[in-house]
mmCIF file of C-alpha atoms in Angstrom:
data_model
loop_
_atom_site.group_PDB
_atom_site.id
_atom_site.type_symbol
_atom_site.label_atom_id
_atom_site.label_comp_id
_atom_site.label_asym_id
_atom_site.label_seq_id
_atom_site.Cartn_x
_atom_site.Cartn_y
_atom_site.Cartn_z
ATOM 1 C CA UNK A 1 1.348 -0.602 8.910
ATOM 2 C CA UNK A 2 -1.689 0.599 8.327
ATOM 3 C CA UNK A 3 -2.685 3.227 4.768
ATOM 4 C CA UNK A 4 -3.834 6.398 5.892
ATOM 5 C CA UNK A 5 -5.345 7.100 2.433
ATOM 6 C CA UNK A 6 -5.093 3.916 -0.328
ATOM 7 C CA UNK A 7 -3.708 4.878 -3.663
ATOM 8 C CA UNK A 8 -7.338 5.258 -5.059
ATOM 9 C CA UNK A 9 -8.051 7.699 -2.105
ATOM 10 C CA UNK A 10 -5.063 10.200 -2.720
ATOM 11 C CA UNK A 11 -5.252 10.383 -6.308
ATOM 12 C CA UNK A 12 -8.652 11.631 -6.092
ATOM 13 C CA UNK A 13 -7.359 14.081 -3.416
ATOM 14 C CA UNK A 14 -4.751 14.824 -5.679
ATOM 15 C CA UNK A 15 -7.544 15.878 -8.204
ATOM 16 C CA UNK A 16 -9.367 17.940 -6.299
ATOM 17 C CA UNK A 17 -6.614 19.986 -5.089
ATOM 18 C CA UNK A 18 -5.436 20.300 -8.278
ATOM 19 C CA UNK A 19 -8.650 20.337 -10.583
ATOM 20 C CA UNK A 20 -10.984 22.225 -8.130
ATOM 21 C CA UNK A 21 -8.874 24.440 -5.667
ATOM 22 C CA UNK A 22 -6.142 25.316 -8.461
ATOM 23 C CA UNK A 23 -2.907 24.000 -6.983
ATOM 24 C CA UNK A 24 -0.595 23.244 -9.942
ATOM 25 C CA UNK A 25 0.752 19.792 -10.027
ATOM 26 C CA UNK A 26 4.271 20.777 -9.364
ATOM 27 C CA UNK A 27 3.300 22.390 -5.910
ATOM 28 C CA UNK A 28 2.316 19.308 -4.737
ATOM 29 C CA UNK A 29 4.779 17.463 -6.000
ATOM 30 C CA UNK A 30 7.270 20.000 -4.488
ATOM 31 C CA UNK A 31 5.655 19.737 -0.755
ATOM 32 C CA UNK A 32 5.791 16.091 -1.123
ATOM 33 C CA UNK A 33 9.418 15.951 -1.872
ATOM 34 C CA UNK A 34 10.235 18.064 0.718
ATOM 35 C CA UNK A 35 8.418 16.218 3.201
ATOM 36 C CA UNK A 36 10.716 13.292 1.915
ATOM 37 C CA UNK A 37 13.687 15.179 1.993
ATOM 38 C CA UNK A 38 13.099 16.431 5.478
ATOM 39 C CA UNK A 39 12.033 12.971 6.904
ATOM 40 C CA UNK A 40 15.294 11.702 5.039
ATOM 41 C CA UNK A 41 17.900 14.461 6.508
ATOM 42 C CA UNK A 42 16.772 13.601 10.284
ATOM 43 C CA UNK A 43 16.746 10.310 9.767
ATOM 44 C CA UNK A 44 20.612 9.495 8.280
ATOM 45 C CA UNK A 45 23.775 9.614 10.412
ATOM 46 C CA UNK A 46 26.807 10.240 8.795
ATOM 47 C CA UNK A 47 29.115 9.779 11.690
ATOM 48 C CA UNK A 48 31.159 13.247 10.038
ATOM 49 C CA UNK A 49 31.240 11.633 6.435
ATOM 50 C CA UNK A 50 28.892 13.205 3.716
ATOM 51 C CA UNK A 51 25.884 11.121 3.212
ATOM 52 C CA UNK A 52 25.585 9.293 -0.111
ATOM 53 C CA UNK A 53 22.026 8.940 -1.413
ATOM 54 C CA UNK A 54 20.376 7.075 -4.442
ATOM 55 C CA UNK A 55 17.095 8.557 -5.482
ATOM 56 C CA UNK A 56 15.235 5.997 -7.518
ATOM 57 C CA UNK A 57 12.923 7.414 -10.201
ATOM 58 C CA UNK A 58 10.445 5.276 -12.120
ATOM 59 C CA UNK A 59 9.038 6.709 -15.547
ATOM 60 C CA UNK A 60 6.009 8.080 -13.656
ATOM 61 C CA UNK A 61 4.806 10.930 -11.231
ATOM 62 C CA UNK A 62 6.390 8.787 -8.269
ATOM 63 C CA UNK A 63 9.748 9.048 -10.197
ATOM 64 C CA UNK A 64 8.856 12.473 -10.304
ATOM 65 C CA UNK A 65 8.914 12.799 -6.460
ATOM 66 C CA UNK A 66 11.473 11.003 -6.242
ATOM 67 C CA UNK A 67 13.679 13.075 -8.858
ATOM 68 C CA UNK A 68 12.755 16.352 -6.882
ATOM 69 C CA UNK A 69 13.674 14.660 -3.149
ATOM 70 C CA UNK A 70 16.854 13.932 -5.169
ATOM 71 C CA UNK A 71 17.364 17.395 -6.378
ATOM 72 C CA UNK A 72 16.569 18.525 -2.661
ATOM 73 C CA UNK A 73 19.099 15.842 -0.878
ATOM 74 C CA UNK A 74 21.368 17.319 -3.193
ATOM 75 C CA UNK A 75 21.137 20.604 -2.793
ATOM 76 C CA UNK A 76 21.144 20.549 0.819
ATOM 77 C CA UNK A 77 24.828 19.149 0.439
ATOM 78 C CA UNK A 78 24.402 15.222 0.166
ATOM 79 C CA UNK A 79 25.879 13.248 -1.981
ATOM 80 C CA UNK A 80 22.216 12.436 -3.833
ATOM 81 C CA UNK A 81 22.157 10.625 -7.110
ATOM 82 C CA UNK A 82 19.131 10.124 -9.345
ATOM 83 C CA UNK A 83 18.610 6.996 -10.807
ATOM 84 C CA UNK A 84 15.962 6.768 -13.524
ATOM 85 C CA UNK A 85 14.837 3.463 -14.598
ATOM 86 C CA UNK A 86 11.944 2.259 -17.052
ATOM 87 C CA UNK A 87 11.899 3.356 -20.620
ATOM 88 C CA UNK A 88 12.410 6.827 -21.571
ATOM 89 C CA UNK A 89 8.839 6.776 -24.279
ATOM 90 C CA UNK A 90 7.242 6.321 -20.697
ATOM 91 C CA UNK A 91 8.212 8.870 -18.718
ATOM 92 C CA UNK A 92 5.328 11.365 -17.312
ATOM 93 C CA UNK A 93 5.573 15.502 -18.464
ATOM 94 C CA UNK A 94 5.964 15.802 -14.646
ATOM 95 C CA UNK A 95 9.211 13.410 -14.323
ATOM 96 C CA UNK A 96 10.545 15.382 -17.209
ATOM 97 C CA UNK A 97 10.389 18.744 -15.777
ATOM 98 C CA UNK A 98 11.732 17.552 -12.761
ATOM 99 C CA UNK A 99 14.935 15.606 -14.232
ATOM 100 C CA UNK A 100 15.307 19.154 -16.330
ATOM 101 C CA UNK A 101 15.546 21.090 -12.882
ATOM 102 C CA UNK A 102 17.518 18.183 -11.185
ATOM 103 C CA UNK A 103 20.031 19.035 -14.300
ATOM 104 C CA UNK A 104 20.146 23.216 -14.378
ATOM 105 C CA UNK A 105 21.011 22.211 -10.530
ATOM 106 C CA UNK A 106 24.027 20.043 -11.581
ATOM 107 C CA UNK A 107 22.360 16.786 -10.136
ATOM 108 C CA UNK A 108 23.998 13.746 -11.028
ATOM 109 C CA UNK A 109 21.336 11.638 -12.845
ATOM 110 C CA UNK A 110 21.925 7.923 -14.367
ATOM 111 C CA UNK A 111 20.492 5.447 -16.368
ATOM 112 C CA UNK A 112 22.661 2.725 -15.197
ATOM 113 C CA UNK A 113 22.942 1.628 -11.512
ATOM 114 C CA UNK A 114 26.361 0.315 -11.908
ATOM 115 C CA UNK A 115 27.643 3.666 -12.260
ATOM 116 C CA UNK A 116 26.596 4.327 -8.523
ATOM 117 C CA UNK A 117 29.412 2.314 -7.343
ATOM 118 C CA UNK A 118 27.606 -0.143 -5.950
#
């Protein structure tokens, strides 16, 4: 597989969108988990059963996407779980605000994969 952009690359386009055209950090972050979410959705067959998703959130703005494709999954009637690992001192502003929403949505969020059932 080859990068379209390398890490370097879209965290400067990140910037710009952001810094110079005025597109708030969430907006992106939104898109991108919805892109996820999407890509996700048409790619899981549940054979009649409701699918059961883990969303695995770091402490930074990846866990962050991840938390909101979570959210998403889980709004759109999966069984979605959010699974936050790293220390909690770590975590980004962004993957705050999006476990916050992931909770006012009743998303089930854990610190402890055991209590996925797996």
């Amino acid at each position: 597989m080859r990068p379209l952009l390398y890490s370097s690359q879209m965290k400067k386009c990140d910037e710009i969108t952001t810094d110079r055209l005025g597109m708030p950090q969430a907006v992106l972050m939104e898109r991108a988990a919805l892109a996820v979410a999407e890509e996700i959705k048409a790619s899981v067959k549940t054979e009649g059963k409701k699918a059961k998703v883990l969303a695995v959130a770091g402490p930074g703005n990846n866990g962050a996407d991840a938390a909101a494709a979570g959210r998403l999954l889980s709004c759109s009637g999966m069984e979605a779980v959010i699974f936050v690992c790293g220390d909690a001192d770590r975590y980004t502003s962004a993957l705050k605000m999006q476990l916050d929403i992931a909770g006012n949505f009743g998303c089930s969020l854990l610190n402890s994969i055991s209590a996925f059932g797996c």
